[in-house]
Amino acid sequence: MILEAFLLVAAALFAIGLFGALTQQSVVMLMMGLELMINGIILAAAAFWFFLAPAPDGQVIVVAVVTAMAVEMAMGFAVVTAIYRAKQIDMTDSAAELEG
């Protein structure tokens, strides 16, 4: 495999995620689009690390970023679930009108 192939896949993931984030009205689908975009960025970073500077600290950074992303998405889905249970709202337009 070559670096360009990984970057092509990363760009495709980012583009699909961007399309999903911009076109979907559901909060869950919006978050899935954002996650695809982050996965594309992580894949590109890991590919650059592997092909340009293969040191062990690059793996640690990638694992830390993936872990932070997983925690962030879990918290986001928990908030969306709580909003849905409380107000029966799962669309971004309706969620924007929520007040504390």
mmCIF file of C-alpha atoms in Angstrom:
data_model
loop_
_atom_site.group_PDB
_atom_site.id
_atom_site.type_symbol
_atom_site.label_atom_id
_atom_site.label_comp_id
_atom_site.label_asym_id
_atom_site.label_seq_id
_atom_site.Cartn_x
_atom_site.Cartn_y
_atom_site.Cartn_z
ATOM 1 C CA MET A 1 0.000 0.000 0.000
ATOM 2 C CA ILE A 2 1.145 3.480 -0.706
ATOM 3 C CA LEU A 3 0.526 6.732 1.129
ATOM 4 C CA GLU A 4 -1.680 8.087 -1.628
ATOM 5 C CA ALA A 5 -4.101 5.157 -1.304
ATOM 6 C CA PHE A 6 -4.557 5.819 2.411
ATOM 7 C CA LEU A 7 -5.016 9.526 1.785
ATOM 8 C CA LEU A 8 -7.580 8.781 -0.915
ATOM 9 C CA VAL A 9 -9.593 6.606 1.474
ATOM 10 C CA ALA A 10 -9.270 9.259 4.198
ATOM 11 C CA ALA A 11 -10.500 11.952 1.811
ATOM 12 C CA ALA A 12 -13.432 9.749 0.797
ATOM 13 C CA LEU A 13 -14.368 9.175 4.455
ATOM 14 C CA PHE A 14 -14.131 12.894 5.148
ATOM 15 C CA ALA A 15 -16.225 13.780 2.094
ATOM 16 C CA ILE A 16 -18.939 11.237 2.934
ATOM 17 C CA GLY A 17 -19.011 12.489 6.518
ATOM 18 C CA LEU A 18 -19.206 16.107 5.407
ATOM 19 C CA PHE A 19 -22.066 15.294 3.055
ATOM 20 C CA GLY A 20 -23.875 13.435 5.830
ATOM 21 C CA ALA A 21 -23.321 16.208 8.363
ATOM 22 C CA LEU A 22 -24.574 18.907 6.012
ATOM 23 C CA THR A 23 -27.596 17.116 4.585
ATOM 24 C CA GLN A 24 -29.106 15.194 7.496
ATOM 25 C CA GLN A 25 -31.715 16.668 9.858
ATOM 26 C CA SER A 26 -31.534 13.922 12.495
ATOM 27 C CA VAL A 27 -29.106 14.588 15.326
ATOM 28 C CA VAL A 28 -27.889 10.987 15.324
ATOM 29 C CA MET A 29 -27.151 11.062 11.591
ATOM 30 C CA LEU A 30 -25.387 14.409 12.031
ATOM 31 C CA MET A 31 -23.180 12.899 14.721
ATOM 32 C CA MET A 32 -22.456 9.880 12.523
ATOM 33 C CA GLY A 33 -21.328 12.256 9.772
ATOM 34 C CA LEU A 34 -19.052 14.067 12.197
ATOM 35 C CA GLU A 35 -17.608 10.743 13.334
ATOM 36 C CA LEU A 36 -16.859 9.750 9.737
ATOM 37 C CA MET A 37 -15.072 13.060 9.228
ATOM 38 C CA ILE A 38 -12.978 12.528 12.361
ATOM 39 C CA ASN A 39 -12.172 8.967 11.264
ATOM 40 C CA GLY A 40 -10.931 10.314 7.945
ATOM 41 C CA ILE A 41 -8.657 12.760 9.731
ATOM 42 C CA ILE A 42 -7.347 10.036 12.047
ATOM 43 C CA LEU A 43 -6.682 7.722 9.089
ATOM 44 C CA ALA A 44 -4.736 10.464 7.294
ATOM 45 C CA ALA A 45 -2.734 11.235 10.432
ATOM 46 C CA ALA A 46 -1.950 7.561 10.991
ATOM 47 C CA ALA A 47 -0.908 7.147 7.350
ATOM 48 C CA PHE A 48 1.392 10.158 7.569
ATOM 49 C CA TRP A 49 2.839 8.786 10.781
ATOM 50 C CA PHE A 50 3.420 5.311 9.282
ATOM 51 C CA PHE A 51 4.991 6.463 6.035
ATOM 52 C CA LEU A 52 6.887 9.588 7.078
ATOM 53 C CA ALA A 53 8.016 9.124 10.682
ATOM 54 C CA PRO A 54 7.346 5.615 11.982
ATOM 55 C CA ALA A 55 8.155 6.171 15.646
ATOM 56 C CA PRO A 56 6.292 4.491 18.531
ATOM 57 C CA ASP A 57 4.963 7.777 19.888
ATOM 58 C CA GLY A 58 2.817 8.190 16.756
ATOM 59 C CA GLN A 59 0.838 5.074 17.678
ATOM 60 C CA VAL A 60 0.215 6.423 21.157
ATOM 61 C CA ILE A 61 -1.127 9.678 19.755
ATOM 62 C CA VAL A 62 -3.464 7.849 17.362
ATOM 63 C CA VAL A 63 -4.777 5.587 20.136
ATOM 64 C CA ALA A 64 -5.295 8.587 22.427
ATOM 65 C CA VAL A 65 -7.198 10.462 19.718
ATOM 66 C CA VAL A 66 -9.399 7.438 18.938
ATOM 67 C CA THR A 67 -10.140 7.008 22.653
ATOM 68 C CA ALA A 68 -11.012 10.696 23.065
ATOM 69 C CA MET A 69 -13.258 10.497 20.006
ATOM 70 C CA ALA A 70 -15.052 7.424 21.365
ATOM 71 C CA VAL A 71 -15.687 9.135 24.711
ATOM 72 C CA GLU A 72 -16.886 12.282 22.952
ATOM 73 C CA MET A 73 -19.302 10.374 20.756
ATOM 74 C CA ALA A 74 -20.606 8.340 23.705
ATOM 75 C CA MET A 75 -21.316 11.547 25.620
ATOM 76 C CA GLY A 76 -22.951 13.087 22.563
ATOM 77 C CA PHE A 77 -25.210 10.104 22.042
ATOM 78 C CA ALA A 78 -26.100 10.147 25.744
ATOM 79 C CA VAL A 79 -27.151 13.806 25.483
ATOM 80 C CA VAL A 80 -29.184 13.093 22.350
ATOM 81 C CA THR A 81 -30.875 10.160 24.062
ATOM 82 C CA ALA A 82 -31.677 12.303 27.101
ATOM 83 C CA ILE A 83 -33.152 15.069 24.914
ATOM 84 C CA TYR A 84 -35.197 12.541 22.989
ATOM 85 C CA ARG A 85 -36.554 10.928 26.160
ATOM 86 C CA ALA A 86 -37.419 14.285 27.721
ATOM 87 C CA LYS A 87 -38.869 16.160 24.739
ATOM 88 C CA GLN A 88 -39.321 13.542 21.983
ATOM 89 C CA ILE A 89 -37.092 15.669 19.737
ATOM 90 C CA ASP A 90 -34.600 14.106 17.381
ATOM 91 C CA MET A 91 -34.279 16.731 14.652
ATOM 92 C CA THR A 92 -31.701 19.526 14.649
ATOM 93 C CA ASP A 93 -34.245 22.270 13.922
ATOM 94 C CA SER A 94 -36.371 21.296 16.914
ATOM 95 C CA ALA A 95 -33.391 20.786 19.209
ATOM 96 C CA ALA A 96 -32.190 24.334 18.480
ATOM 97 C CA GLU A 97 -35.344 25.716 20.091
ATOM 98 C CA LEU A 98 -34.720 24.021 23.451
ATOM 99 C CA GLU A 99 -34.243 26.272 26.439
ATOM 100 C CA GLY A 100 -32.888 25.352 29.851
#
